[in-house]
Coordinates of C-alpha atoms in Angstrom, one line a residue:
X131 CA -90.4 -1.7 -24.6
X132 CA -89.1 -3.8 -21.9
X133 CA -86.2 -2.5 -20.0
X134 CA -83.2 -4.1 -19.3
X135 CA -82.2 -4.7 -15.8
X136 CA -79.6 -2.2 -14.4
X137 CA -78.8 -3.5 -11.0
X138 CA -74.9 -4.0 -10.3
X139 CA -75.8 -7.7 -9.8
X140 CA -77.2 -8.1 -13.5
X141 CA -74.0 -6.0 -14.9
X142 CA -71.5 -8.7 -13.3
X143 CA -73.7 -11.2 -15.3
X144 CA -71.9 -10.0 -18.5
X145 CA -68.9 -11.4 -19.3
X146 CA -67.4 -8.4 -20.8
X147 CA -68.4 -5.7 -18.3
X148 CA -66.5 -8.1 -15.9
X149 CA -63.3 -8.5 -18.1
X150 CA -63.2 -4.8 -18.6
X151 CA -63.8 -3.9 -14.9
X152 CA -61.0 -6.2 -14.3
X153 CA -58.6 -4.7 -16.9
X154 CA -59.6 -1.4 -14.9
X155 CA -59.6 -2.4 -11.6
X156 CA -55.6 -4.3 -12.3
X157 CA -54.6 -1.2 -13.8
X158 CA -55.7 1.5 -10.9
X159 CA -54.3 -0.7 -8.4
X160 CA -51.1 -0.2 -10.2
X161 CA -51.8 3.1 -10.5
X162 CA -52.0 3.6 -6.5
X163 CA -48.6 1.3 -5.8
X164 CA -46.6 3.3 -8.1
X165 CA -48.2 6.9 -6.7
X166 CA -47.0 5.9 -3.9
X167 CA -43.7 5.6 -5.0
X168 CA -43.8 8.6 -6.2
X169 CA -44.9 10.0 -3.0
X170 CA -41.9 9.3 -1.1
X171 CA -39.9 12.1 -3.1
X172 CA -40.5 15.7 -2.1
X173 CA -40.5 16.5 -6.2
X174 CA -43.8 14.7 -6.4
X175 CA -45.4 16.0 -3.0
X176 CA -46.9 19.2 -3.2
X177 CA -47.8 19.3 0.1
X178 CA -44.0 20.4 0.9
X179 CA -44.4 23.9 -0.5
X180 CA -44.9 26.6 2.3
X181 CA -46.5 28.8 0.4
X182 CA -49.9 28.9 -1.7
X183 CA -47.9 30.0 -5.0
X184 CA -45.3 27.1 -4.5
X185 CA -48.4 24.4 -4.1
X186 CA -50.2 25.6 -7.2
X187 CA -47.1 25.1 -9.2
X188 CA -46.7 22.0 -7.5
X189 CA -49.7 20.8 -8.9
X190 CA -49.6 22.7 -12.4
X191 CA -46.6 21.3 -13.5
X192 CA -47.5 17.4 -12.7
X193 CA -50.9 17.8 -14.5
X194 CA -50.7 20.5 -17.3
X195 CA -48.3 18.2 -19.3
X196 CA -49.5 15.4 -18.6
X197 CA -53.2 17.2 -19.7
X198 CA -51.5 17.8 -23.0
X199 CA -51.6 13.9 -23.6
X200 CA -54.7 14.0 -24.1
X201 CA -55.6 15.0 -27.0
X202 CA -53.1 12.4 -28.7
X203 CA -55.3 10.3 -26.8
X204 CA -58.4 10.8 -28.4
X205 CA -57.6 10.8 -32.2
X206 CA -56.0 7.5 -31.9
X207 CA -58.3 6.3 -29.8
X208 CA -61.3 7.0 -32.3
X209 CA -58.5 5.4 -35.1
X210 CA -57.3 2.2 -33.0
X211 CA -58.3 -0.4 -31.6
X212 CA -59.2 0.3 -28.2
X213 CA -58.7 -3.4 -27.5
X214 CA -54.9 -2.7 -28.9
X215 CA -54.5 0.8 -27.1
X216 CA -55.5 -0.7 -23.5
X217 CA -53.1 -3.9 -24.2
X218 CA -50.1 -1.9 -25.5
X219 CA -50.4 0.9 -23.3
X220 CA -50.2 -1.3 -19.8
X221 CA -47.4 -2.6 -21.5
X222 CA -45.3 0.5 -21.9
X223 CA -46.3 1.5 -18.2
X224 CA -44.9 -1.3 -17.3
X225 CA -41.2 -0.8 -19.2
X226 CA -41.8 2.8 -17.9
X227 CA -42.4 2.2 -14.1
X228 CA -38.7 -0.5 -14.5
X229 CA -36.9 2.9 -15.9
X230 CA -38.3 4.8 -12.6
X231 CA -37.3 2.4 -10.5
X232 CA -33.9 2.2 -11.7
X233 CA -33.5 6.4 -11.5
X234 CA -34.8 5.8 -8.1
X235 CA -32.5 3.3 -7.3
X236 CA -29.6 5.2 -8.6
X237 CA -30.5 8.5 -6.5
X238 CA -30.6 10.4 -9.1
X239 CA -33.2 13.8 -9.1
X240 CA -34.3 16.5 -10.4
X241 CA -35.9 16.6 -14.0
X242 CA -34.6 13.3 -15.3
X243 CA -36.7 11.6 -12.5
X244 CA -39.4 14.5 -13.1
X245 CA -39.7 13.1 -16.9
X246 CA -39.7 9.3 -15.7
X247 CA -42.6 9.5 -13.4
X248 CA -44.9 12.0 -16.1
X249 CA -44.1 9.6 -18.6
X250 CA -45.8 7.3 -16.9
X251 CA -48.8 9.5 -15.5
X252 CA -49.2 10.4 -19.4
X253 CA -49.8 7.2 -20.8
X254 CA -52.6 6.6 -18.3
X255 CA -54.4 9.0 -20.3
X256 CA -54.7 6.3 -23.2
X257 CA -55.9 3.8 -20.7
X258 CA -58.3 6.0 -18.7
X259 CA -59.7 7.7 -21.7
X260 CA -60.4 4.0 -23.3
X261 CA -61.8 3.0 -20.8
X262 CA -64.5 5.3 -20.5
X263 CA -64.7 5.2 -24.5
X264 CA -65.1 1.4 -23.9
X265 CA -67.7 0.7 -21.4
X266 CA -71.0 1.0 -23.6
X267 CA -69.4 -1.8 -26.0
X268 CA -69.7 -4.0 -22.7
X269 CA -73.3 -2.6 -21.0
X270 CA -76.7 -1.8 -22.6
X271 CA -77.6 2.1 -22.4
X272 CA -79.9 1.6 -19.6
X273 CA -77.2 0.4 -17.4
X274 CA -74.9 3.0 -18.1
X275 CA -75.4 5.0 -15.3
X276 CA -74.9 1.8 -12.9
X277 CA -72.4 1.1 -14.7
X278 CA -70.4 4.2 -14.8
X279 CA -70.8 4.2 -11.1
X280 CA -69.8 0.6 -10.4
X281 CA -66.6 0.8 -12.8
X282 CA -65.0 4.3 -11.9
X283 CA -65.6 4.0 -7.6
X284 CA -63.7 0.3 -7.8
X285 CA -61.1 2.1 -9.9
X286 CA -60.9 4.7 -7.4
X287 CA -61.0 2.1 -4.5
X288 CA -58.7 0.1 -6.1
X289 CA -56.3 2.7 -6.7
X290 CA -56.2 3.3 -2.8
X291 CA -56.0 0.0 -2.1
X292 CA -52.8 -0.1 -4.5
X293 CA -51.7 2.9 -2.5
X294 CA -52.4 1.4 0.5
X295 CA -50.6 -1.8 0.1
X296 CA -47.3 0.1 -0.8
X297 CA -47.3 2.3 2.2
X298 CA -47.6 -0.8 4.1
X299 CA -45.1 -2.5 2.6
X300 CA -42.9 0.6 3.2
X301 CA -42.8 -0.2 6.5
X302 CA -41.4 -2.9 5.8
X303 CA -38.7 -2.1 3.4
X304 CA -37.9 0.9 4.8
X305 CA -38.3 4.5 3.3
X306 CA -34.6 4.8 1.2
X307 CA -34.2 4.8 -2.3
X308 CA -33.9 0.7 -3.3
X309 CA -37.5 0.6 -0.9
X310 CA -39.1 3.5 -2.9
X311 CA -36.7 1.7 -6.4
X312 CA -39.0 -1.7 -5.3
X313 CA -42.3 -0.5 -5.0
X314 CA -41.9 1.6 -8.1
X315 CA -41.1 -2.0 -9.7
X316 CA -43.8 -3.7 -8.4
X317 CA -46.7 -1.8 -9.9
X318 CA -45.2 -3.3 -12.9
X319 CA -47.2 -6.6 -12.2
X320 CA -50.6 -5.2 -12.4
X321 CA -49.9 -3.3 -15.3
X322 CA -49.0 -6.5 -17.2
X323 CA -52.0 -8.3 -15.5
X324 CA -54.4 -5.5 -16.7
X325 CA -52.6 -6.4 -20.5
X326 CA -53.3 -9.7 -20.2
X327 CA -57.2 -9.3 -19.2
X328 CA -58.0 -7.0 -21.7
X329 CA -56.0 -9.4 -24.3
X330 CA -59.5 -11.8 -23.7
X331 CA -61.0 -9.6 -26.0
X332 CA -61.7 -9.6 -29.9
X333 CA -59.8 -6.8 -31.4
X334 CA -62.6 -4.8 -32.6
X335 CA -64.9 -5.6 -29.6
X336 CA -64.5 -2.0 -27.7
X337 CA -64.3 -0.3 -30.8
X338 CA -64.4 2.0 -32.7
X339 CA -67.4 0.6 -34.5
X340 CA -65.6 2.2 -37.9
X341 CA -61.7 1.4 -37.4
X342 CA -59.5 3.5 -39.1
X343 CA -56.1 2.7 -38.8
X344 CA -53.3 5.5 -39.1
X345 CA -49.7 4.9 -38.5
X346 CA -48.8 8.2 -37.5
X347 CA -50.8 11.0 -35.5
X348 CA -49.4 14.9 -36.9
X349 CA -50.0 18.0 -34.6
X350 CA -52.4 19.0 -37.8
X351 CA -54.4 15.2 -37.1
X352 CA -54.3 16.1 -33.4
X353 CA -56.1 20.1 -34.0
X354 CA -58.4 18.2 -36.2
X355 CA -59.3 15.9 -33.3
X356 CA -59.9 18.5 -30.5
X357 CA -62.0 20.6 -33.1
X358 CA -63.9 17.4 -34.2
X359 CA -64.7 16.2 -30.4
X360 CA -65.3 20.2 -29.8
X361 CA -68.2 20.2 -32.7
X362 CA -69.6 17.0 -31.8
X363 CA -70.2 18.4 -28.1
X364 CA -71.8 21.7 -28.9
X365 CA -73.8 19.6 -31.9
X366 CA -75.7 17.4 -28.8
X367 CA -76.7 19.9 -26.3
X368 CA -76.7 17.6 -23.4
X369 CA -73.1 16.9 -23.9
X370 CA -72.2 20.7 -23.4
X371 CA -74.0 21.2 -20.8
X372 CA -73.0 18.8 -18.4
X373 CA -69.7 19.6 -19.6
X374 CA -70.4 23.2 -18.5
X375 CA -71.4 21.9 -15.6
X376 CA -68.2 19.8 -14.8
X377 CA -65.9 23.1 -15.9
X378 CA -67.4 25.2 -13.1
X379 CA -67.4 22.6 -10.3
X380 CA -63.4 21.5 -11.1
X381 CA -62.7 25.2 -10.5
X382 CA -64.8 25.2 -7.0
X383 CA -62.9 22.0 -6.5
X384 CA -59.7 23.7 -7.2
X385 CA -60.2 26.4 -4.6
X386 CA -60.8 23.9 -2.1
X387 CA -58.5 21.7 -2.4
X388 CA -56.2 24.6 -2.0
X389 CA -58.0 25.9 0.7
X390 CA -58.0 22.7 2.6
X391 CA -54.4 21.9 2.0
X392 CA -53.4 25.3 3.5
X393 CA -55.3 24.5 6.3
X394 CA -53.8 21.3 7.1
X395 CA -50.3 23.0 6.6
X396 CA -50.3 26.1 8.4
X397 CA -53.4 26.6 10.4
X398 CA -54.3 22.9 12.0
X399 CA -51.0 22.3 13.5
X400 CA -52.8 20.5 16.6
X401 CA -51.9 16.5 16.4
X402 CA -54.1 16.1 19.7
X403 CA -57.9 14.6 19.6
X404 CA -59.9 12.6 17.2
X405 CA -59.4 15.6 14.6
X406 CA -56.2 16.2 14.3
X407 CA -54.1 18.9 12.4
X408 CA -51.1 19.0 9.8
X409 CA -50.4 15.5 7.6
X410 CA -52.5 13.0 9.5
X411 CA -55.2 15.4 9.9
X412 CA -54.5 15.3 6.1
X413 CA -54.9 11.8 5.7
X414 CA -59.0 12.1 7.7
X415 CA -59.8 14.2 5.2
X416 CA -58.4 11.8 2.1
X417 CA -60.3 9.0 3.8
X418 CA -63.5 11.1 4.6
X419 CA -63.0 12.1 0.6
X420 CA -63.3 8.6 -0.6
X421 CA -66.8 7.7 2.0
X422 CA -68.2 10.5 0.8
X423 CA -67.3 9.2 -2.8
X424 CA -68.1 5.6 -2.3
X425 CA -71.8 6.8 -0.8
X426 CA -72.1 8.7 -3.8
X427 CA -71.4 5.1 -6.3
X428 CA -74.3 3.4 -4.0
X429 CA -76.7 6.1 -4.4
X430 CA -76.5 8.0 -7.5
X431 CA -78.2 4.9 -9.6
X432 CA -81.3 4.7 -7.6
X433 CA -81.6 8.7 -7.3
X434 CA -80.9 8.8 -11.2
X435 CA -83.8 6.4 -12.3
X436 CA -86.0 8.0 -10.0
X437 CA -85.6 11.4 -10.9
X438 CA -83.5 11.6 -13.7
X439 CA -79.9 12.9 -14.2
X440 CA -81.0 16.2 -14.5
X441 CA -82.7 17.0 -11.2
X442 CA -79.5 14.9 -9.5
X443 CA -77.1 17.4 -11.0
X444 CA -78.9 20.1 -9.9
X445 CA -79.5 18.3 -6.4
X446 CA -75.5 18.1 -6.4
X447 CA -74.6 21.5 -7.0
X448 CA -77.3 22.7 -4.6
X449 CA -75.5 20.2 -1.9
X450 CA -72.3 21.6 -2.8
X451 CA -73.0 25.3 -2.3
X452 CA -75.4 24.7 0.6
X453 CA -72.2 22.3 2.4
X454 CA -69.6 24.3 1.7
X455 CA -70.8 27.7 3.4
X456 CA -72.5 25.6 6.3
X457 CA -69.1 23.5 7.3
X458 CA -66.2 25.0 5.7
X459 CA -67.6 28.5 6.8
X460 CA -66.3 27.5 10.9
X461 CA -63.1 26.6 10.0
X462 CA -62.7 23.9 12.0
X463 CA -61.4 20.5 11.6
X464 CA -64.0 18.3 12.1
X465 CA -66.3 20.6 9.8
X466 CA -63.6 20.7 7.3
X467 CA -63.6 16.3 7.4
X468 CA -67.6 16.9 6.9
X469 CA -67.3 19.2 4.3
X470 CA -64.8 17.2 2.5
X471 CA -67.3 14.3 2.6
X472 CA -70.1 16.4 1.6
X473 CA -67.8 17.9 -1.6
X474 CA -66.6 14.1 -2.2
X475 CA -70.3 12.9 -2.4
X476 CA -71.0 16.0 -4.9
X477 CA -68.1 15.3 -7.2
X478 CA -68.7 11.6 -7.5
X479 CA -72.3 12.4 -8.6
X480 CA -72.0 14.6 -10.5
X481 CA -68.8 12.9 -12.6
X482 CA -71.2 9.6 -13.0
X483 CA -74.3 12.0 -14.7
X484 CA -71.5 13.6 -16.6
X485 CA -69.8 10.0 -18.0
X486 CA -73.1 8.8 -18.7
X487 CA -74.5 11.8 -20.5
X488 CA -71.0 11.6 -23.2
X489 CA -71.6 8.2 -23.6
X490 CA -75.9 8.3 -24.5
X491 CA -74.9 11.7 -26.3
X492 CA -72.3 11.2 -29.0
X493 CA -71.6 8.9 -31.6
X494 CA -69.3 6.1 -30.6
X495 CA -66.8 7.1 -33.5
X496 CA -66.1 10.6 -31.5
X497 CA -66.0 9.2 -27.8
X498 CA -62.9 9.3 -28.5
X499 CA -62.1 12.7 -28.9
X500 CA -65.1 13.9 -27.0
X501 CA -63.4 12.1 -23.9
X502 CA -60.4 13.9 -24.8
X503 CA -61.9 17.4 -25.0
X504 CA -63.8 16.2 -21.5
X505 CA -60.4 14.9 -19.7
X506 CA -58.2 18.3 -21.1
X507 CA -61.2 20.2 -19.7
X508 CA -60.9 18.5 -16.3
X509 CA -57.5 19.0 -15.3
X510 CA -56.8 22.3 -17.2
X511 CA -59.6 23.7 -15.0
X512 CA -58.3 21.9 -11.5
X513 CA -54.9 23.8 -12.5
X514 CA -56.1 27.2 -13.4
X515 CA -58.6 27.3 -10.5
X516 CA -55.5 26.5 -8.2
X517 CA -53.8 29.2 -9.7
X518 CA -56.1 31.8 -8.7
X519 CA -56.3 30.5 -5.7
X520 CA -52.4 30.7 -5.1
X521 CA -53.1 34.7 -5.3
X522 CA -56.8 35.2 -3.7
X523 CA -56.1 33.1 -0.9
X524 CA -53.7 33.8 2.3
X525 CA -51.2 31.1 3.5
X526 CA -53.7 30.5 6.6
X527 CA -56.0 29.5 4.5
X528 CA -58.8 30.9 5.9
X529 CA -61.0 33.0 3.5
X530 CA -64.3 33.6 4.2
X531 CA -64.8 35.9 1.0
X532 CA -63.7 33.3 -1.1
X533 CA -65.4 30.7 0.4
X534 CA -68.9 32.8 -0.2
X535 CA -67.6 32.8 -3.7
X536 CA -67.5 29.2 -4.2
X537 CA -71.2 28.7 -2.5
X538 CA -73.1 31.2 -4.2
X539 CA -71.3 29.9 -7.5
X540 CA -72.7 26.5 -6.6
X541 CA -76.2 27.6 -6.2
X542 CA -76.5 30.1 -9.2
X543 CA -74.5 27.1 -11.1
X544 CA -77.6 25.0 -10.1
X545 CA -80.0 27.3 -11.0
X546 CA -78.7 27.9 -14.9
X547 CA -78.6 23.7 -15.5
X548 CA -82.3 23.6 -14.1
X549 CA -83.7 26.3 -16.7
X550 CA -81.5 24.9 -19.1
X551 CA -82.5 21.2 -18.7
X552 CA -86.7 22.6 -18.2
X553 CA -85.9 24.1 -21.8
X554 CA -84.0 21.1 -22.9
X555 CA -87.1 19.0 -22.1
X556 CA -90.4 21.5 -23.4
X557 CA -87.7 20.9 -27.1
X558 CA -87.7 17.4 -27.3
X559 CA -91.6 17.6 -26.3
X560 CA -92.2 19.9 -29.1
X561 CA -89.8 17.2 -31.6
X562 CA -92.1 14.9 -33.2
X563 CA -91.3 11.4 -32.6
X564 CA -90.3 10.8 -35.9
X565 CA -87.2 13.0 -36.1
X566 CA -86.3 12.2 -32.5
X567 CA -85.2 8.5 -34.1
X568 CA -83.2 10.4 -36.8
X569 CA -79.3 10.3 -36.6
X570 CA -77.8 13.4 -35.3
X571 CA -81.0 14.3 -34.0
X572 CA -81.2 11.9 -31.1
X573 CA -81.0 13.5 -27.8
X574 CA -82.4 12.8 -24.4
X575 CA -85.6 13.5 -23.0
X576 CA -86.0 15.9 -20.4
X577 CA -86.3 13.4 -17.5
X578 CA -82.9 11.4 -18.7
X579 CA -80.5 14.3 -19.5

């Protein structure tokens, strides 16, 4: 059978893939304005703790809660509209983000303006979650991996771009409360923009294909969920192991994000050169970060349909342990911005494989819940890794034992999804073709896990 064409030029043909890039790209750009907001406050900075211990928390107590969403999340989104949950929940941001911006006016902190600002960070898990629950309603499977790419890098970019437009604008209004009250108030206007895109669509047209619509969501409905999207994973064997796969990497991630901060903070104090040290040093590495994730967008489609998603995971994790110990090992500022790149590159590329994998993998009535079980997994990971960290590493930053951790995890990392997907493929070769085409049965071939 014919393929159909999955160049990024043929996926801005459709209609729909454009309407729901938009919805995305509106809402991320919101997402960056008010973030910046946020960042104006030391409550919402973590980078202001001294210590490793007092960064972790920093960072546990912004994401564990609002990780907790997520379940919610998923049953509704496999009982809703996801039409409706994208349209109502840019909505509520938007009255959410006016509340902010009226504590922030005020002065007031401390958990009142702690609650505001997770409130809002938590219903981004509806829209983020339906999105990604959304996007094979709008693509054909063989464009799915273009399209992951395509639709999560302008989200990303478009969320700096958000961020970047504030912190401009700062300048402007100045860096007191009503300036920090205004721009909190202004991502209200992409919110409702992203509302009124997605409004373009039919109800039903993202799905669910079966809509079941429940007024009310119990903890009991919400167990039920997480078990369901847990069963459906380990039921598709692709699905769990990429998921594997993405468990182990956030917790490398965590370390070195830790690491790195605690570099910038206490050890690269220097503020002289084309490297420099503390909080613009900081802001190289963000922006080396996003090239190394934007590379990652352009070439993970072309690297996929030549060798499959597979071999490119494997590729990844062999980049990431092989990077890491060769430039993070010297300590160094500029080998710090290239191993930052280098990690960048690995994450997005491996998180495109991953999205695409759910999305061939599991029946649309659990994508849902399965992205649910896939977000929770995420963050709770990120957090707990940084934990560990907070203990295992010293407020230098500089661990060479840990760092050697991280690497040979990496490689060994790549070495059990290789067996595993040479395994995966001698099964389906041994599968007549028959059952392959039954339901619940259907997995990937070797060459497309």
């Amino acid at each position: 059978m014919r393929q159909s064409p999955t160049t990024v030029r043929h996926l801005l043909q459709r209609g729909d893939f454009r309407r729901l890039l938009l919805t995305r790209l509106s809402s991320q750009f919101g997402d960056g304005v008010f973030q910046a907001a946020l960042a104006g406050t030391v409550l919402f900075n973590p980078q202001q703790a001294t210590d490793p211990i007092d960064v972790a928390a920093g960072f546990a107590v912004l994401l564990l809660p609002y990780s907790l969403v997520g379940p919610f999340a998923g049953v509704w989104l496999d009982r809703w509209s996801r039409r409706q949950v994208l349209l109502v929940a840019n909505v509520v941001r938007a009255v959410l983000v006016v509340g902010v911006a009226a504590i922030t006016l005020a002065g007031v902190q401390g958990v009142l303006f702690y609650v505001a600002g997770l409130l809002v960070f938590s219903v981004n898990r509806f829209v983020l979650s339906a999105l990604s629950a959304a996007l094979p309603h709008t693509t054909d499977e063989p464009s799915l991996v273009s399209a992951n790419a395509l639709s999560t890098t302008a989200g990303a970019v478009a969320a700096v771009l958000g961020g970047g437009v504030a912190i401009g604008s700062s300048a402007v209004l100045g860096s007191g409360s009503g300036a920090y009250a205004a721009l909190a108030l202004a991502s209200a206007v992409p919110y409702l923009a992203a509302s009124a895109v997605v409004a373009g669509f039919a109800r039903p047209y993202l799905g669910p294909d079966h809509l079941t619509v429940a007024a009310t969501v119990s903890a009991r409905d919400v167990l039920h969920g997480m078990l369901a999207g847990t069963r459906h994973v380990l039921a598709h064997p692709p699905a769990t192991a990429v998921l594997s796969v993405m468990a182990v990497h956030r917790v490398f991630y965590g370390l070195l994000t830790l690491m790195t901060l605690l570099l910038y903070r206490n050890t690269f104090t220097g503020s002289s050169g084309l490297f420099r040290g503390g909080l613009a040093g900081l802001g190289e590495v963000l922006a080396a970060g996003a090239a190394g994730t934007l590379l990652a967008a352009a070439v993970t489609p072309w690297a996929v349909r030549r060798w499959g998603k597979a071999a490119w995971v494997v590729a990844m994790l062999l980049l990431g342990g092989v990077g890491q110990l060769a430039l993070g090992g010297l300590f160094e500022p500029p080998a710090v911005v290239a191993a930052v790149l280098t990690l960048g590159f690995v994450a997005q590329g491996i998180k495109i494989c991953v999205d695409t994998t759910l999305q061939e993998a599991v029946e649309d009535d659990f994508r849902g819940r399965v992205f649910s079980v896939y977000d929770t997994l995420f963050n709770v990971t990120f957090v707990l890794a940084l934990l560990a960290g907070a203990f295992a590493l010293p407020a230098s930053g500089v661990s060479w034992p840990l760092l050697v951790v991280i690497g040979v995890g990496y490689l060994l990392t790549a070495l059990f999804f290789a067996r595993w997907a040479r395994g995966q493929a001698r099964r389906e070769q041994d599968t007549p073709l028959a059952l392959r085409a039954l339901p619940g049965l259907r997995h990937e071939t070797g060459q497309h896990v």
